[in-house]
Amino acid sequence: MAERAPTFQFATLSQQREADALGMWAFLATELLFFGALIAGYFAYRVTYGDEFIAAARHTKVVLGTANTAVLLTSSACMAMAVHSTEQRARGSAALWFALTALLGLAFIAIKGFEYFEEYREQLVPALNFAVGRYGGVTQLFFIFYFVATGLHALHLTIGVAMIATLAVLAASDRLPSSQPVRMIGLYWHFVDMVWIFLFPLIYLAGRNG
Amino acid sequence: MSARAKVVLRVWIALLALLAATTALAFAPLGSATLFVSLAIAAAKALLVLMIFMELKASSGLVRAFAAAGFFWLAILFALTMADYSHRRDVPAPIDPPAQASIRG
């Protein structure tokens, strides 16, 4: 099956492709500054509170965080294969790769949820049950950052899972969209992965050798 | 296996190898260099994702410029924010009220 003709406002398909990519990257730039400001906040805390802030990171679950990073990196590879299969109009393998990507996204959220539950049990959740007397105020500040950053990341991931699960259903029921929207959703998914690539060392690996 | 699938497989293996390296190095006694090592590895991972998975390697200069714009503004945000915080001292100015409130518990 050939790709569709360009929509009416574009002269050629390649012009439409470039316009799509430019618009998507402009949106991702706003997302980059959104998460970037959060991470700048992290470094401001780190500079202000020093070793006390870094040591707070030792309360995070490094095994779960590392496993989740592997899950997310793998899901990105699966999404790259899904985009490739869509370009080849290989409907069956596209459906499979979409499903695998969405399932890995769900696995990430499940592991994250378990992690949040463990942190609740250890009284590490600010505004719910944080034990300031036991952990101290700087650790509380770290965990405020932790829950805001990972929560916003998980929200982005949930939106991505919903879109990719929809693509899996469309591909499986013989309504595979053209490769352009699929590639844009791919860009979004890889971006969310990239945010995690930076959150992971800052949250889970800080203070491990202290 | 198609050429693209081979590339994706290689990048995936490289990403997992970098993840193993950064996790192992985090426990090594590198002192304050740990932060820079882990951020350098994160940057290498991000570059692989940007160039191969997000196809910037095969994109036009204009698309790459749009992608770079976000990072450029982020660099400004970081430079000005950290220039402020890294030059603050824990010494109150004469005008500050005595007995500053502290969040230390």
mmCIF file of N, CA and C in Angstrom, chain B residues 12-71:
data_model
loop_
_atom_site.group_PDB
_atom_site.id
_atom_site.type_symbol
_atom_site.label_atom_id
_atom_site.label_comp_id
_atom_site.label_asym_id
_atom_site.label_seq_id
_atom_site.Cartn_x
_atom_site.Cartn_y
_atom_site.Cartn_z
ATOM 1 N N TRP B 12 20.273 -0.449 20.755
ATOM 2 C CA TRP B 12 19.653 -0.980 21.972
ATOM 3 C C TRP B 12 20.711 -1.635 22.865
ATOM 4 N N ILE B 13 21.594 -2.454 22.252
ATOM 5 C CA ILE B 13 22.667 -3.105 23.020
ATOM 6 C C ILE B 13 23.591 -2.045 23.625
ATOM 7 N N ALA B 14 23.929 -1.016 22.829
ATOM 8 C CA ALA B 14 24.807 0.046 23.334
ATOM 9 C C ALA B 14 24.153 0.772 24.510
ATOM 10 N N LEU B 15 22.845 1.036 24.418
ATOM 11 C CA LEU B 15 22.138 1.736 25.498
ATOM 12 C C LEU B 15 22.161 0.918 26.786
ATOM 13 N N LEU B 16 21.913 -0.392 26.661
ATOM 14 C CA LEU B 16 21.915 -1.238 27.864
ATOM 15 C C LEU B 16 23.326 -1.351 28.442
ATOM 16 N N ALA B 17 24.346 -1.384 27.567
ATOM 17 C CA ALA B 17 25.731 -1.437 28.050
ATOM 18 C C ALA B 17 26.064 -0.149 28.806
ATOM 19 N N LEU B 18 25.622 0.988 28.278
ATOM 20 C CA LEU B 18 25.878 2.263 28.957
ATOM 21 C C LEU B 18 25.143 2.323 30.297
ATOM 22 N N LEU B 19 23.936 1.755 30.335
ATOM 23 C CA LEU B 19 23.180 1.712 31.599
ATOM 24 C C LEU B 19 23.937 0.893 32.640
ATOM 25 N N ALA B 20 24.457 -0.272 32.218
ATOM 26 C CA ALA B 20 25.230 -1.108 33.143
ATOM 27 C C ALA B 20 26.466 -0.357 33.624
ATOM 28 N N ALA B 21 27.133 0.338 32.697
ATOM 29 C CA ALA B 21 28.351 1.067 33.054
ATOM 30 C C ALA B 21 28.049 2.178 34.057
ATOM 31 N N THR B 22 26.988 2.954 33.809
ATOM 32 C CA THR B 22 26.711 4.088 34.697
ATOM 33 C C THR B 22 26.295 3.610 36.081
ATOM 34 N N THR B 23 25.536 2.489 36.146
ATOM 35 C CA THR B 23 25.112 1.973 37.448
ATOM 36 C C THR B 23 26.321 1.452 38.223
ATOM 37 N N ALA B 24 27.212 0.723 37.550
ATOM 38 C CA ALA B 24 28.396 0.194 38.217
ATOM 39 C C ALA B 24 29.304 1.332 38.692
ATOM 40 N N LEU B 25 29.520 2.324 37.827
ATOM 41 C CA LEU B 25 30.428 3.424 38.175
ATOM 42 C C LEU B 25 29.891 4.281 39.316
ATOM 43 N N ALA B 26 28.553 4.267 39.499
ATOM 44 C CA ALA B 26 27.971 5.076 40.575
ATOM 45 C C ALA B 26 28.430 4.583 41.946
ATOM 46 N N PHE B 27 28.780 3.274 42.027
ATOM 47 C CA PHE B 27 29.218 2.708 43.310
ATOM 48 C C PHE B 27 30.741 2.744 43.454
ATOM 49 N N ALA B 28 31.443 3.162 42.401
ATOM 50 C CA ALA B 28 32.903 3.238 42.455
ATOM 51 C C ALA B 28 33.332 4.489 43.225
ATOM 52 N N PRO B 29 34.467 4.405 43.925
ATOM 53 C CA PRO B 29 34.917 5.559 44.716
ATOM 54 C C PRO B 29 35.527 6.649 43.837
ATOM 55 N N LEU B 30 34.708 7.393 43.152
ATOM 56 C CA LEU B 30 35.198 8.443 42.259
ATOM 57 C C LEU B 30 35.059 9.837 42.875
ATOM 58 N N GLY B 31 34.538 9.885 44.112
ATOM 59 C CA GLY B 31 34.367 11.186 44.751
ATOM 60 C C GLY B 31 33.372 12.051 44.001
ATOM 61 N N SER B 32 33.709 13.331 43.894
ATOM 62 C CA SER B 32 32.756 14.255 43.278
ATOM 63 C C SER B 32 32.737 14.135 41.759
ATOM 64 N N ALA B 33 33.660 13.319 41.178
ATOM 65 C CA ALA B 33 33.635 13.120 39.725
ATOM 66 C C ALA B 33 32.449 12.268 39.299
ATOM 67 N N THR B 34 31.820 11.557 40.286
ATOM 68 C CA THR B 34 30.691 10.678 39.980
ATOM 69 C C THR B 34 29.609 11.386 39.175
ATOM 70 N N LEU B 35 29.276 12.603 39.605
ATOM 71 C CA LEU B 35 28.206 13.350 38.931
ATOM 72 C C LEU B 35 28.542 13.561 37.458
ATOM 73 N N PHE B 36 29.797 13.932 37.183
ATOM 74 C CA PHE B 36 30.172 14.233 35.806
ATOM 75 C C PHE B 36 30.218 12.966 34.957
ATOM 76 N N VAL B 37 30.683 11.860 35.566
ATOM 77 C CA VAL B 37 30.702 10.584 34.842
ATOM 78 C C VAL B 37 29.276 10.178 34.483
ATOM 79 N N SER B 38 28.362 10.251 35.475
ATOM 80 C CA SER B 38 26.999 9.786 35.200
ATOM 81 C C SER B 38 26.286 10.713 34.211
ATOM 82 N N LEU B 39 26.578 12.010 34.270
ATOM 83 C CA LEU B 39 25.952 12.922 33.304
ATOM 84 C C LEU B 39 26.536 12.737 31.903
ATOM 85 N N ALA B 40 27.842 12.439 31.815
ATOM 86 C CA ALA B 40 28.447 12.203 30.496
ATOM 87 C C ALA B 40 27.854 10.954 29.861
ATOM 88 N N ILE B 41 27.652 9.899 30.672
ATOM 89 C CA ILE B 41 27.052 8.676 30.130
ATOM 90 C C ILE B 41 25.600 8.938 29.729
ATOM 91 N N ALA B 42 24.874 9.725 30.550
ATOM 92 C CA ALA B 42 23.488 10.065 30.189
ATOM 93 C C ALA B 42 23.459 10.833 28.868
ATOM 94 N N ALA B 43 24.427 11.738 28.668
ATOM 95 C CA ALA B 43 24.476 12.512 27.429
ATOM 96 C C ALA B 43 24.747 11.595 26.237
ATOM 97 N N ALA B 44 25.638 10.596 26.434
ATOM 98 C CA ALA B 44 25.915 9.648 25.349
ATOM 99 C C ALA B 44 24.661 8.862 24.990
ATOM 100 N N LYS B 45 23.908 8.426 26.031
ATOM 101 C CA LYS B 45 22.660 7.697 25.773
ATOM 102 C C LYS B 45 21.661 8.586 25.036
ATOM 103 N N ALA B 46 21.541 9.830 25.501
ATOM 104 C CA ALA B 46 20.581 10.758 24.881
ATOM 105 C C ALA B 46 20.952 11.017 23.424
ATOM 106 N N LEU B 47 22.254 11.124 23.154
ATOM 107 C CA LEU B 47 22.703 11.384 21.782
ATOM 108 C C LEU B 47 22.324 10.212 20.864
ATOM 109 N N LEU B 48 22.483 8.979 21.369
ATOM 110 C CA LEU B 48 22.078 7.806 20.577
ATOM 111 C C LEU B 48 20.585 7.856 20.272
ATOM 112 N N VAL B 49 19.784 8.173 21.307
ATOM 113 C CA VAL B 49 18.331 8.236 21.112
ATOM 114 C C VAL B 49 17.984 9.343 20.112
ATOM 115 N N LEU B 50 18.604 10.509 20.275
ATOM 116 C CA LEU B 50 18.304 11.653 19.398
ATOM 117 C C LEU B 50 18.684 11.346 17.948
ATOM 118 N N MET B 51 19.893 10.828 17.746
ATOM 119 C CA MET B 51 20.409 10.660 16.385
ATOM 120 C C MET B 51 19.768 9.492 15.656
ATOM 121 N N ILE B 52 19.611 8.355 16.348
ATOM 122 C CA ILE B 52 19.148 7.143 15.655
ATOM 123 C C ILE B 52 17.638 6.947 15.819
ATOM 124 N N PHE B 53 17.150 6.868 17.089
ATOM 125 C CA PHE B 53 15.718 6.605 17.279
ATOM 126 C C PHE B 53 14.878 7.798 16.807
ATOM 127 N N MET B 54 15.327 9.018 17.091
ATOM 128 C CA MET B 54 14.556 10.203 16.690
ATOM 129 C C MET B 54 14.997 10.697 15.307
ATOM 130 N N GLU B 55 15.857 9.937 14.663
ATOM 131 C CA GLU B 55 16.216 10.115 13.252
ATOM 132 C C GLU B 55 16.825 11.477 12.921
ATOM 133 N N LEU B 56 17.440 12.138 13.907
ATOM 134 C CA LEU B 56 18.050 13.436 13.587
ATOM 135 C C LEU B 56 19.238 13.270 12.636
ATOM 136 N N LYS B 57 19.889 12.102 12.699
ATOM 137 C CA LYS B 57 21.036 11.859 11.828
ATOM 138 C C LYS B 57 20.626 11.966 10.365
ATOM 139 N N ALA B 58 19.412 11.514 10.068
ATOM 140 C CA ALA B 58 18.941 11.511 8.675
ATOM 141 C C ALA B 58 18.058 12.718 8.366
ATOM 142 N N SER B 59 17.966 13.679 9.302
ATOM 143 C CA SER B 59 17.060 14.821 9.099
ATOM 144 C C SER B 59 17.775 15.986 8.433
ATOM 145 N N SER B 60 16.992 16.932 7.904
ATOM 146 C CA SER B 60 17.566 18.118 7.267
ATOM 147 C C SER B 60 18.148 19.055 8.324
ATOM 148 N N GLY B 61 18.975 19.982 7.889
ATOM 149 C CA GLY B 61 19.581 20.944 8.800
ATOM 150 C C GLY B 61 18.544 21.759 9.550
ATOM 151 N N LEU B 62 17.435 22.076 8.890
ATOM 152 C CA LEU B 62 16.393 22.879 9.535
ATOM 153 C C LEU B 62 15.759 22.132 10.710
ATOM 154 N N VAL B 63 15.470 20.836 10.513
ATOM 155 C CA VAL B 63 14.883 20.041 11.602
ATOM 156 C C VAL B 63 15.877 19.930 12.756
ATOM 157 N N ARG B 64 17.154 19.723 12.420
ATOM 158 C CA ARG B 64 18.179 19.643 13.481
ATOM 159 C C ARG B 64 18.291 20.956 14.239
ATOM 160 N N ALA B 65 18.165 22.068 13.520
ATOM 161 C CA ALA B 65 18.229 23.377 14.179
ATOM 162 C C ALA B 65 17.056 23.540 15.148
ATOM 163 N N PHE B 66 15.853 23.085 14.753
ATOM 164 C CA PHE B 66 14.693 23.156 15.646
ATOM 165 C C PHE B 66 14.942 22.300 16.891
ATOM 166 N N ALA B 67 15.536 21.118 16.688
ATOM 167 C CA ALA B 67 15.825 20.242 17.820
ATOM 168 C C ALA B 67 16.879 20.872 18.734
ATOM 169 N N ALA B 68 17.885 21.500 18.119
ATOM 170 C CA ALA B 68 18.960 22.100 18.915
ATOM 171 C C ALA B 68 18.471 23.332 19.676
ATOM 172 N N ALA B 69 17.447 24.032 19.145
ATOM 173 C CA ALA B 69 16.969 25.271 19.778
ATOM 174 C C ALA B 69 16.555 25.022 21.229
ATOM 175 N N GLY B 70 15.836 23.922 21.471
ATOM 176 C CA GLY B 70 15.398 23.621 22.830
ATOM 177 C C GLY B 70 16.587 23.478 23.770
ATOM 178 N N PHE B 71 17.625 22.770 23.312
ATOM 179 C CA PHE B 71 18.815 22.567 24.145
ATOM 180 C C PHE B 71 19.570 23.880 24.358
#
